[in-house]
Coordinates of C-alpha atoms in Angstrom, one line a residue:
Chain A
M1 CA 33.6 -32.7 -13.8
I2 CA 30.9 -31.8 -16.3
E3 CA 29.6 -34.4 -18.6
V4 CA 27.3 -33.5 -21.5
H5 CA 25.7 -36.5 -23.1
N6 CA 23.6 -36.6 -26.3
I7 CA 22.0 -33.2 -25.8
S8 CA 19.5 -32.1 -28.4
K9 CA 17.3 -29.1 -28.4
W10 CA 14.6 -28.1 -30.9
F11 CA 12.8 -24.8 -31.3
G12 CA 9.5 -24.0 -33.0
E13 CA 6.6 -26.1 -34.1
G14 CA 5.6 -27.9 -37.3
H15 CA 7.4 -26.7 -40.5
A16 CA 9.2 -24.0 -38.5
R17 CA 10.7 -26.6 -36.1
T18 CA 14.5 -26.3 -36.2
C19 CA 17.2 -28.2 -34.4
A20 CA 19.5 -25.8 -32.4
V21 CA 21.6 -28.6 -30.9
R22 CA 21.8 -32.2 -32.0
D23 CA 23.3 -35.0 -30.0
A24 CA 26.1 -32.9 -28.4
S25 CA 28.4 -34.8 -26.1
F26 CA 31.6 -33.8 -24.4
S27 CA 33.1 -33.4 -21.0
V28 CA 35.0 -30.7 -19.1
A29 CA 37.4 -31.3 -16.2
H30 CA 38.1 -29.0 -13.4
G31 CA 41.2 -26.9 -14.2
E32 CA 40.2 -26.8 -17.9
M33 CA 39.3 -23.7 -20.0
L34 CA 37.1 -25.1 -22.7
Y35 CA 36.1 -23.0 -25.7
I36 CA 33.0 -23.7 -27.8
V37 CA 33.5 -21.9 -31.1
G38 CA 31.6 -21.6 -34.3
P39 CA 29.7 -19.2 -36.5
S40 CA 26.6 -17.3 -35.4
G41 CA 23.5 -19.5 -35.2
S42 CA 25.5 -22.6 -34.8
G43 CA 23.9 -23.4 -31.4
K44 CA 26.7 -22.3 -29.0
T45 CA 24.6 -20.1 -26.8
T46 CA 21.8 -22.7 -26.7
L47 CA 24.3 -25.4 -25.6
L48 CA 25.7 -23.0 -23.0
S49 CA 22.3 -22.4 -21.6
I50 CA 21.6 -26.1 -21.3
I51 CA 24.9 -26.8 -19.6
S52 CA 24.3 -24.0 -17.1
G53 CA 20.8 -25.1 -16.1
I54 CA 18.9 -22.4 -17.8
L55 CA 17.3 -24.0 -20.9
R56 CA 15.8 -27.5 -20.6
P57 CA 17.0 -29.9 -23.4
D58 CA 14.6 -32.1 -25.3
S59 CA 16.9 -35.1 -24.8
G60 CA 20.2 -36.0 -23.2
S61 CA 21.7 -35.2 -19.9
V62 CA 24.1 -32.8 -18.2
T63 CA 25.9 -34.2 -15.2
V64 CA 27.8 -31.8 -12.9
N65 CA 29.8 -33.3 -10.1
G66 CA 27.8 -36.5 -10.4
V67 CA 24.3 -34.7 -10.4
D68 CA 22.1 -34.9 -13.4
I69 CA 21.0 -31.3 -13.3
W70 CA 17.9 -31.8 -15.5
N71 CA 16.5 -34.2 -13.0
L72 CA 16.3 -31.4 -10.5
D73 CA 13.1 -29.4 -9.8
S74 CA 13.0 -25.7 -10.6
N75 CA 14.0 -24.6 -7.1
A76 CA 16.9 -27.0 -6.9
L77 CA 17.9 -26.0 -10.4
A78 CA 17.9 -22.3 -9.3
D79 CA 20.0 -23.3 -6.3
F80 CA 22.4 -25.2 -8.7
R81 CA 22.9 -22.1 -10.8
L82 CA 23.4 -20.0 -7.7
R83 CA 25.9 -22.2 -5.9
T84 CA 27.7 -24.0 -8.8
V85 CA 27.7 -21.7 -11.8
G86 CA 29.1 -18.3 -12.3
F87 CA 27.8 -16.3 -15.3
V88 CA 29.5 -13.6 -17.4
F89 CA 26.8 -12.5 -19.9
Q90 CA 27.7 -11.1 -23.2
D91 CA 26.0 -7.7 -22.3
Y92 CA 27.2 -8.1 -18.7
H93 CA 23.7 -7.4 -17.3
L94 CA 25.0 -5.2 -14.5
F95 CA 22.5 -3.1 -12.6
P96 CA 23.1 0.5 -13.5
R97 CA 21.5 1.9 -10.4
L98 CA 23.7 -0.2 -8.0
S99 CA 27.4 0.5 -7.5
A100 CA 30.0 -2.0 -8.8
L101 CA 30.4 -3.3 -5.3
E102 CA 26.7 -3.9 -4.9
N103 CA 26.5 -5.5 -8.3
V104 CA 29.2 -8.0 -7.3
A105 CA 27.4 -8.8 -4.0
I106 CA 24.2 -9.9 -5.8
P107 CA 24.9 -13.7 -5.9
L108 CA 25.6 -13.7 -2.2
V109 CA 22.5 -11.7 -1.4
L110 CA 20.5 -14.3 -3.4
R111 CA 22.2 -17.0 -1.2
R112 CA 20.8 -15.2 1.9
E113 CA 24.2 -13.9 3.0
R114 CA 24.0 -10.8 5.2
W115 CA 24.3 -7.6 3.1
E116 CA 27.4 -6.5 4.9
K117 CA 29.1 -9.9 4.5
G118 CA 28.1 -9.8 0.9
L119 CA 29.8 -6.4 0.4
E120 CA 32.9 -7.6 2.1
A121 CA 33.2 -10.6 -0.2
A122 CA 32.4 -8.4 -3.1
H123 CA 35.2 -6.1 -2.2
L124 CA 37.7 -9.0 -2.2
A125 CA 36.3 -10.2 -5.6
L126 CA 36.8 -6.7 -7.0
E127 CA 40.2 -6.6 -5.5
A128 CA 41.0 -9.9 -7.3
V129 CA 40.0 -8.3 -10.7
G130 CA 41.9 -5.1 -9.9
L131 CA 38.9 -2.9 -9.5
A132 CA 38.7 -2.3 -5.8
S133 CA 39.4 1.4 -6.3
R134 CA 36.4 1.8 -8.5
E135 CA 33.9 -0.2 -6.4
G136 CA 31.8 2.8 -5.5
L137 CA 31.1 3.8 -9.1
S138 CA 28.0 2.9 -11.0
P139 CA 28.6 0.6 -14.0
K140 CA 27.6 3.4 -16.3
K141 CA 30.8 5.3 -15.2
L142 CA 33.1 2.3 -16.0
S143 CA 34.7 1.5 -19.3
G144 CA 33.7 -1.7 -21.2
G145 CA 36.7 -3.6 -19.9
E146 CA 36.0 -2.5 -16.4
Q147 CA 32.4 -3.5 -16.7
Q148 CA 33.6 -6.9 -18.0
R149 CA 35.8 -7.2 -14.9
V150 CA 32.9 -6.3 -12.6
A151 CA 30.8 -9.1 -14.3
I152 CA 33.7 -11.5 -13.7
A153 CA 33.9 -10.5 -10.1
R154 CA 30.2 -11.1 -9.8
A155 CA 30.6 -14.5 -11.3
I156 CA 33.5 -15.6 -9.0
V157 CA 32.3 -14.0 -5.8
A158 CA 30.4 -17.1 -4.6
A159 CA 33.3 -19.4 -5.6
P160 CA 31.4 -21.5 -8.2
D161 CA 32.8 -24.7 -9.7
L162 CA 31.8 -23.8 -13.2
L163 CA 32.3 -20.4 -14.9
I164 CA 30.3 -19.6 -18.1
F165 CA 31.4 -16.8 -20.4
D166 CA 29.2 -15.9 -23.3
E167 CA 31.2 -14.0 -26.0
P168 CA 33.4 -12.3 -23.4
T169 CA 35.3 -10.2 -25.9
A170 CA 32.3 -9.3 -28.2
S171 CA 32.1 -5.7 -26.9
L172 CA 35.8 -5.1 -26.3
D173 CA 38.7 -4.0 -28.5
G174 CA 41.3 -6.6 -29.3
D175 CA 43.8 -5.6 -26.6
T176 CA 41.3 -5.4 -23.8
G177 CA 39.8 -8.7 -24.8
K178 CA 43.1 -10.4 -24.7
K179 CA 44.0 -8.8 -21.4
I180 CA 40.6 -10.0 -19.9
V181 CA 41.1 -13.6 -21.1
T182 CA 44.7 -13.7 -19.9
F183 CA 43.5 -12.5 -16.6
V184 CA 40.9 -15.1 -16.4
R185 CA 43.3 -17.9 -17.3
D186 CA 46.0 -16.7 -14.9
N187 CA 43.9 -15.7 -11.9
I188 CA 40.4 -17.2 -12.1
L189 CA 41.0 -20.7 -13.5
S190 CA 42.0 -23.2 -10.8
G191 CA 42.1 -26.9 -10.2
Q192 CA 38.7 -26.7 -8.5
R193 CA 37.0 -24.8 -11.3
A194 CA 36.2 -25.4 -15.0
I195 CA 35.6 -22.5 -17.4
I196 CA 33.5 -22.7 -20.5
I197 CA 33.8 -19.9 -23.0
V198 CA 31.5 -19.5 -26.0
T199 CA 33.2 -17.3 -28.6
H200 CA 33.9 -16.8 -32.3
D201 CA 36.8 -14.4 -31.6
E202 CA 39.8 -16.2 -33.0
R203 CA 42.2 -13.7 -31.3
I204 CA 41.6 -15.4 -28.0
Y205 CA 41.8 -19.0 -29.1
E206 CA 45.4 -19.3 -27.9
F207 CA 44.3 -19.2 -24.3
A208 CA 42.0 -22.2 -24.4
S209 CA 42.8 -25.6 -22.9
R210 CA 40.6 -27.2 -25.6
I211 CA 38.4 -25.9 -28.4
L212 CA 35.2 -27.6 -29.5
R213 CA 33.7 -26.5 -32.8
M214 CA 30.0 -26.4 -33.5
E215 CA 28.2 -26.0 -36.8
D216 CA 24.5 -26.2 -37.5
G217 CA 23.8 -27.5 -34.0
Q218 CA 26.3 -30.3 -34.1
M219 CA 29.7 -30.7 -32.5
T220 CA 32.1 -31.1 -35.4
G221 CA 35.1 -32.1 -33.3
E222 CA 38.0 -30.5 -31.6
Q223 CA 39.8 -27.6 -33.2
E224 CA 43.5 -27.1 -33.2
K225 CA 44.6 -24.1 -31.1
I226 CA 46.1 -21.3 -33.2
P227 CA 49.4 -20.6 -31.6
Chain B
M1 CA 16.2 -12.1 3.4
K2 CA 17.2 -8.6 4.6
G3 CA 19.8 -8.3 1.8
L4 CA 17.2 -9.3 -0.8
F5 CA 14.8 -6.5 0.5
L6 CA 17.7 -4.1 0.6
L7 CA 18.5 -4.9 -3.0
A8 CA 14.9 -4.5 -4.0
L9 CA 14.8 -1.1 -2.2
K10 CA 18.0 0.1 -3.9
L11 CA 16.5 -0.9 -7.3
L12 CA 13.4 1.0 -6.5
L13 CA 15.0 4.1 -5.1
G14 CA 17.5 4.1 -8.0
D15 CA 14.8 4.9 -10.5
R16 CA 14.0 8.2 -8.8
G17 CA 11.5 9.4 -11.5
K18 CA 9.3 6.3 -11.3
F19 CA 9.7 6.1 -7.5
A20 CA 8.5 9.7 -7.2
T21 CA 5.6 9.1 -9.6
L22 CA 4.5 6.0 -7.7
V23 CA 4.6 7.7 -4.3
I24 CA 2.9 10.9 -5.5
G25 CA 0.2 8.9 -7.3
I26 CA -0.6 6.8 -4.3
S27 CA -0.4 9.9 -2.0
F28 CA -2.8 11.7 -4.3
A29 CA -5.2 8.8 -4.2
V30 CA -5.0 8.5 -0.4
F31 CA -5.5 12.2 -0.1
L32 CA -8.6 12.1 -2.2
M33 CA -10.0 9.0 -0.4
M34 CA -9.2 10.5 3.0
Q35 CA -10.9 13.8 2.0
M36 CA -14.0 12.0 0.8
T37 CA -14.4 9.7 3.7
S38 CA -13.4 12.3 6.3
M39 CA -16.1 14.6 5.0
F40 CA -18.6 11.7 5.1
F41 CA -17.8 10.6 8.6
G42 CA -17.6 14.3 9.7
I43 CA -21.1 15.0 8.3
I44 CA -22.5 11.8 9.9
Q45 CA -20.9 12.7 13.2
H46 CA -22.1 16.3 13.2
S47 CA -25.6 15.2 12.3
A48 CA -25.7 13.2 15.5
A49 CA -24.4 16.2 17.5
N50 CA -27.5 16.6 19.6
I51 CA -27.5 12.9 20.7
I52 CA -23.8 13.1 21.6
N53 CA -24.1 16.5 23.4
I54 CA -27.2 15.6 25.4
G55 CA -25.6 12.3 26.3
A56 CA -28.6 10.4 27.7
R57 CA -28.2 6.6 28.1
M58 CA -31.6 6.0 26.4
W59 CA -33.9 7.9 24.2
V60 CA -37.7 7.3 23.7
M61 CA -39.1 8.6 20.4
D62 CA -41.7 8.1 17.8
P63 CA -40.8 5.1 15.6
A64 CA -40.9 7.2 12.5
I65 CA -37.9 9.3 13.6
R66 CA -34.7 8.6 11.7
T67 CA -32.6 11.6 12.8
P68 CA -32.7 13.8 15.9
L69 CA -33.4 16.9 13.8
N70 CA -36.9 15.6 12.9
S71 CA -38.6 15.1 16.2
I72 CA -42.3 14.1 16.3
P73 CA -44.0 15.2 19.5
M74 CA -45.3 12.6 21.9
P75 CA -48.2 12.8 24.4
S76 CA -47.3 13.4 28.0
Y77 CA -48.9 10.1 29.2
I78 CA -46.0 8.3 27.4
L79 CA -43.6 10.0 29.9
D80 CA -45.7 8.6 32.8
A81 CA -45.8 5.1 31.1
V82 CA -42.0 5.1 30.6
R83 CA -41.4 6.2 34.2
S84 CA -43.5 3.2 35.4
I85 CA -41.4 0.6 33.5
P86 CA -39.4 -1.5 35.9
G87 CA -35.7 -0.9 35.3
V88 CA -36.1 2.8 34.6
E89 CA -34.2 4.8 37.2
Y90 CA -35.7 8.1 35.9
A91 CA -37.1 9.5 32.7
E92 CA -37.4 13.2 31.8
P93 CA -38.9 15.0 28.8
L94 CA -36.8 16.9 26.3
Y95 CA -38.0 19.5 23.9
M96 CA -36.2 20.1 20.7
G97 CA -37.4 22.5 18.1
A98 CA -36.5 25.4 15.9
G99 CA -36.9 29.1 16.8
L100 CA -36.3 32.4 15.2
V101 CA -34.1 35.1 16.8
H102 CA -34.6 38.7 15.8
L103 CA -31.1 40.2 15.8
E104 CA -30.3 43.8 16.6
D105 CA -29.5 44.6 13.0
G106 CA -33.1 43.6 12.1
T107 CA -32.3 40.3 10.5
Y108 CA -33.6 36.9 11.7
Q109 CA -31.4 33.9 12.7
P110 CA -32.9 30.4 12.9
V111 CA -31.8 28.6 16.1
T112 CA -32.3 25.2 17.6
I113 CA -33.9 25.4 21.0
I114 CA -33.5 22.6 23.5
G115 CA -35.8 22.6 26.4
L116 CA -34.4 20.6 29.4
D117 CA -36.6 19.2 32.1
D118 CA -37.2 21.9 34.7
A119 CA -36.5 19.8 37.8
T120 CA -33.5 17.8 36.7
L121 CA -32.0 19.7 33.7
M122 CA -31.2 16.3 32.3
G123 CA -28.9 16.6 29.3
R124 CA -27.6 20.0 30.2
P125 CA -24.4 21.3 28.6
N126 CA -21.2 22.3 30.5
L127 CA -21.1 26.0 31.2
V128 CA -18.0 28.0 30.5
A129 CA -19.5 31.2 31.9
G130 CA -22.5 31.8 34.2
N131 CA -24.2 29.7 36.8
V132 CA -26.4 26.8 36.0
L133 CA -29.2 28.0 38.3
D134 CA -29.5 31.1 36.3
I135 CA -31.5 29.1 33.7
Y136 CA -34.4 29.5 36.1
R137 CA -34.3 33.3 35.8
T138 CA -36.9 35.0 33.8
N139 CA -36.5 34.5 30.0
A140 CA -33.1 32.9 30.6
F141 CA -31.2 30.9 27.9
F142 CA -27.8 29.3 27.7
V143 CA -26.1 29.9 24.4
V144 CA -23.7 27.3 23.0
K145 CA -20.3 28.8 22.1
D146 CA -19.4 26.9 18.9
G147 CA -18.8 27.8 15.3
N148 CA -22.3 29.3 15.0
Y149 CA -22.1 31.5 18.1
A150 CA -21.0 34.5 16.0
K151 CA -24.2 34.3 14.0
L152 CA -26.0 35.6 17.1
G153 CA -23.6 38.5 17.4
N154 CA -21.3 36.9 20.0
P155 CA -23.7 37.6 22.8
G156 CA -22.3 37.9 26.4
I157 CA -24.1 37.1 29.6
G158 CA -26.9 39.6 30.1
A159 CA -27.3 40.2 26.4
T160 CA -31.0 40.4 25.4
F161 CA -32.6 39.3 22.2
E162 CA -36.0 38.6 20.8
I163 CA -37.0 35.0 20.1
N164 CA -40.4 34.1 18.6
D165 CA -41.7 37.4 19.7
H166 CA -40.6 36.8 23.3
R167 CA -37.8 38.4 25.2
G168 CA -34.7 36.3 25.9
I169 CA -31.6 36.9 28.0
I170 CA -28.3 35.1 27.9
A171 CA -27.8 33.6 31.3
G172 CA -24.9 31.4 30.6
I173 CA -22.4 30.4 27.9
A174 CA -22.1 26.7 27.3
Q175 CA -19.7 24.4 25.5
V176 CA -20.7 21.1 23.8
P177 CA -18.5 18.3 22.4
L178 CA -19.7 18.7 18.9
G179 CA -21.2 21.4 16.7
G180 CA -24.3 20.7 14.6
L181 CA -24.3 19.9 10.9
F182 CA -26.4 22.7 9.5
G183 CA -24.7 25.8 11.0
I184 CA -27.5 26.8 13.3
P185 CA -26.8 28.2 16.7
T186 CA -28.2 26.3 19.7
L187 CA -30.0 27.7 22.8
Y188 CA -30.7 25.8 25.9
T189 CA -33.6 26.7 28.2
T190 CA -36.0 25.0 30.5
Y191 CA -38.7 22.6 29.1
T192 CA -41.5 24.9 30.3
R193 CA -40.0 28.1 28.7
A194 CA -39.3 26.3 25.5
T195 CA -42.8 25.1 25.1
E196 CA -44.1 28.6 26.1
D197 CA -41.9 30.5 23.6
L198 CA -42.4 28.3 20.6
P199 CA -45.6 27.8 18.6
P200 CA -47.8 25.4 20.6
T201 CA -48.6 22.0 19.2
R202 CA -51.0 19.3 20.5
Y203 CA -48.1 17.4 22.1
S204 CA -44.9 19.0 23.2
I205 CA -42.5 16.2 24.3
S206 CA -39.9 15.7 21.5
Y207 CA -38.0 13.0 23.3
I208 CA -37.9 11.2 26.6
L209 CA -34.5 10.8 28.1
V210 CA -34.2 7.7 30.1
Q211 CA -31.7 6.6 32.7
P212 CA -31.9 2.8 33.2
K213 CA -31.2 1.4 36.7
R214 CA -28.8 -1.2 35.2
S215 CA -27.5 -2.0 31.7
Q216 CA -29.3 -5.3 31.9
D217 CA -32.6 -3.4 32.1
I218 CA -32.2 -1.9 28.6
P219 CA -33.7 -4.8 26.6
E220 CA -36.8 -4.8 28.9
I221 CA -37.2 -1.1 28.6
E222 CA -36.9 -1.3 24.8
E223 CA -39.6 -4.0 24.8
Q224 CA -42.0 -2.2 27.1
V225 CA -41.7 1.0 25.1
R226 CA -42.3 -0.9 21.9
K227 CA -45.5 -2.2 23.4
L228 CA -46.5 1.4 23.9
G229 CA -46.1 1.9 20.2
Y230 CA -42.9 4.0 20.6
L231 CA -39.2 3.3 20.1
A232 CA -36.5 3.2 22.8
L233 CA -32.9 3.3 21.7
T234 CA -29.7 3.5 23.5
N235 CA -27.4 6.5 22.8
Q236 CA -25.3 4.4 20.4
G237 CA -28.4 2.9 18.9
F238 CA -29.8 6.3 18.1
I239 CA -26.5 7.4 16.6
R240 CA -26.5 4.2 14.4
R241 CA -30.0 4.9 13.3
N242 CA -29.0 8.5 12.4
D243 CA -25.9 7.2 10.5
R244 CA -28.0 4.7 8.5
F245 CA -30.4 7.5 7.5
Y246 CA -27.6 9.5 6.1
E247 CA -25.8 6.5 4.6
F248 CA -28.7 4.9 2.9
Q249 CA -31.7 7.2 2.8
T250 CA -30.0 10.2 1.4
A251 CA -27.8 10.3 -1.7
M252 CA -24.9 11.4 0.4
G253 CA -23.6 7.9 1.2
I254 CA -23.6 6.6 -2.4
N255 CA -22.1 9.9 -3.8
I256 CA -19.2 9.8 -1.3
L257 CA -18.8 6.1 -2.0
I258 CA -18.6 6.8 -5.8
M259 CA -16.1 9.6 -5.2
T260 CA -14.0 7.3 -3.0
L261 CA -14.1 4.6 -5.6
I262 CA -13.0 7.1 -8.3
S263 CA -10.1 8.2 -6.1
F264 CA -9.2 4.5 -5.6
I265 CA -9.3 3.9 -9.4
V266 CA -7.2 7.0 -10.0
G267 CA -4.6 5.8 -7.5
L268 CA -4.7 2.3 -8.9
S269 CA -4.3 3.5 -12.5
I270 CA -1.3 5.7 -11.7
A271 CA 0.4 3.2 -9.4
G272 CA -0.4 0.1 -11.5
E273 CA 0.8 1.6 -14.7
T274 CA 3.9 3.2 -13.3
F275 CA 4.8 0.1 -11.4
Y276 CA 4.3 -2.0 -14.5
M277 CA 6.6 0.4 -16.4
F278 CA 9.1 0.1 -13.6
V279 CA 9.0 -3.7 -13.8
L280 CA 9.3 -3.6 -17.6
D281 CA 12.3 -1.3 -17.4
N282 CA 13.9 -3.8 -15.0
L283 CA 12.7 -6.9 -16.8
E284 CA 16.2 -7.7 -18.2
R285 CA 17.7 -7.3 -14.7
F286 CA 15.1 -9.6 -13.2
G287 CA 15.9 -12.1 -16.0
A288 CA 19.6 -11.8 -15.1
L289 CA 18.8 -12.5 -11.4
K290 CA 16.7 -15.5 -12.5
A291 CA 19.6 -16.8 -14.6
I292 CA 22.1 -16.2 -11.7
G293 CA 19.9 -18.4 -9.5
A294 CA 17.1 -16.3 -8.0
R295 CA 14.0 -18.3 -7.3
G296 CA 10.7 -17.2 -8.6
S297 CA 9.7 -16.7 -4.9
D298 CA 12.7 -14.3 -4.4
L299 CA 11.6 -12.1 -7.3
I300 CA 8.0 -12.2 -6.0
R301 CA 9.1 -11.1 -2.6
M302 CA 11.2 -8.3 -4.1
I303 CA 8.3 -7.0 -6.2
V304 CA 5.8 -7.2 -3.4
F305 CA 8.2 -5.5 -1.1
Q306 CA 8.7 -2.7 -3.6
A307 CA 5.0 -2.2 -4.1
L308 CA 4.4 -2.2 -0.3
V309 CA 7.2 0.4 0.2
V310 CA 5.6 2.8 -2.3
G311 CA 2.2 1.9 -0.9
F312 CA 3.0 2.7 2.7
L313 CA 5.0 5.8 1.8
G314 CA 2.1 7.0 -0.4
Y315 CA -0.3 6.2 2.4
G316 CA 1.7 8.1 5.0
L317 CA 2.1 11.2 2.8
G318 CA -1.5 11.1 1.7
V319 CA -2.7 10.9 5.4
L320 CA -0.3 13.7 6.3
F321 CA -1.4 16.0 3.6
S322 CA -5.0 15.2 4.3
S323 CA -4.7 15.8 8.0
A324 CA -2.8 19.0 7.4
L325 CA -5.6 20.3 5.1
I326 CA -8.4 19.3 7.4
G327 CA -6.5 20.8 10.4
F328 CA -5.9 24.1 8.5
S329 CA -9.5 24.2 7.2
R330 CA -10.8 23.7 10.8
L331 CA -8.8 26.6 12.0
R332 CA -10.3 28.8 9.2
I333 CA -13.8 27.3 9.0
P334 CA -15.2 26.5 12.5
N335 CA -18.1 24.4 11.0
Y336 CA -15.8 22.3 8.7
A337 CA -17.2 18.9 9.2
A338 CA -14.4 16.6 8.2
V339 CA -13.0 14.1 10.7
I340 CA -10.2 11.6 10.5
N341 CA -11.0 8.5 12.5
Y342 CA -9.8 4.9 12.6
Q343 CA -12.5 3.9 10.1
N344 CA -11.3 6.1 7.2
L345 CA -7.7 5.5 8.1
L346 CA -8.3 1.8 7.9
L347 CA -10.4 2.1 4.8
A348 CA -7.6 4.1 3.0
F349 CA -5.0 1.7 4.3
A350 CA -7.0 -1.3 3.0
M351 CA -7.4 0.4 -0.4
V352 CA -3.7 1.1 -0.5
L353 CA -3.0 -2.5 0.2
V354 CA -5.3 -3.5 -2.7
I355 CA -3.5 -1.0 -5.0
S356 CA -0.1 -2.5 -3.9
V357 CA -1.3 -6.0 -4.3
I358 CA -2.8 -5.4 -7.8
S359 CA 0.2 -3.4 -8.9
S360 CA 2.6 -6.0 -7.8
Y361 CA 0.5 -8.8 -9.2
I362 CA 0.7 -7.1 -12.7
G363 CA 4.5 -6.9 -12.3
I364 CA 4.8 -10.4 -10.9
R365 CA 2.9 -11.9 -13.8
R366 CA 5.4 -10.4 -16.2
V367 CA 8.5 -11.3 -14.2
I368 CA 7.5 -14.9 -13.6
R369 CA 7.2 -15.4 -17.3
I370 CA 10.7 -14.1 -18.1
D371 CA 12.8 -16.8 -19.6
P372 CA 16.4 -16.4 -18.4
F373 CA 17.5 -17.9 -21.7
D374 CA 16.5 -14.5 -23.2
V375 CA 19.2 -13.0 -21.1
F376 CA 21.7 -15.1 -23.1
R377 CA 20.1 -14.4 -26.4
S378 CA 20.1 -10.6 -25.8

């Protein structure tokens, strides 16, 4: 269970000081696929960074499985991200000089798992996203959709409780985007895991469990799903 | 931890261009540093060739002497005084001077003449041809077969020559551990003949070679000789005194030091800049690792490991190229005075470590400052 309570975040100093997120509060339960939607600059990515333990808020709290993550020191926070959160970045951030398999094994390597064991788990994760046959290829040789699936495999390889997707369909065509999100809902979402997706792609709204709308840094309420 | 280093290695090797530039840059710097320091140590070692070749435990000399090539003759009563010091097993005179050999083709060749005590031949070289007793034959000399041997026309046993207007005959061919620094052939003969053949001076003893009874007697011998107004040094002490002369009283030491520092700066510049570029190119990836959950210490370990890998590889290749060149040069140039010893290996290694540490520090400073939030914003 993730509870976000009165989160606010400001950037800049003096006259340039702007509020990116103001008093945001909501909760996400395991088994839920929550969308945070809104126009560019509405504070979605900032909020996502705060929830995932990357960006410290100016006020408020984020509680994940009963732990207030912003009371953790920097090492504990890094461990939290490593063990509890799986990230799928907008630009994937895959390592072009590693194979798809090695890219997927990275979170396990950071968890001090043996290299060989990491590769075995990575193989299973790639199998889960249907890319086992392409595991030896560099990300540069994969299509956009395949790269996205490698990024998903990397996010799920360490079996995190919370998956964070930042604009997962931004660099994909409509069909591929829908296929990816369908795949995530049907295969990755589970009763032990929550997924938060930040997007402004209305074509994938239909897959959400709930949709929260943000505008000018404020949560403006839940949005109806478009059937 | 092994996985983390393997990941770091794969990232490093993946960027082949930068990896090659880093390794070549450090190899080049190590090569230059090794050449400079090898030359320096070689010159210093060869300058002490006479001390090493004669191999006496202790040497008594005029206190003004800094290097064995500049001997100052001592009166013969000093020899008697040294022999009377308790703790001296025996002490014998040694003559060391320069002579001029008139070659068959009419040219002259300067030589170093070493006159050994007639009774004991203390400090004599090993013979590879001839009999040691032949040194007592009329006009007999032993010639040292080293890189300078050919300058005397490769004389065999029985060959005759003219030295300082006296007749000389080669009675034996000797080998010594180390050739001299200045490319001058060396002839050994008896003390008496050496002092007869060379222009006479008031005093004729260049050095007194001393064999102490026990090692514990050395300080007392040194003190007693000091009271006579002369200087007694152990073999190693004389070598150190000679080393210090070349290091600090000639421009050689400072010049080599400057060249070594320039090599170090060249290596540091190439490695530092390339490594920084490598880190910059991978900054986004390091940011992603940080976002995923890598600790700052993990990233530091990875970067230090990468810097050490290129450092050690560069060091190995640099030493290899340097050794190959020195080995090849020695085959071609017998007097080539460069030596690789543990000192210059350690010095180059230490400098490579410094290059690696500085290069990684530059990278680490940048990586530690990455905000993983930028990965989201990208």
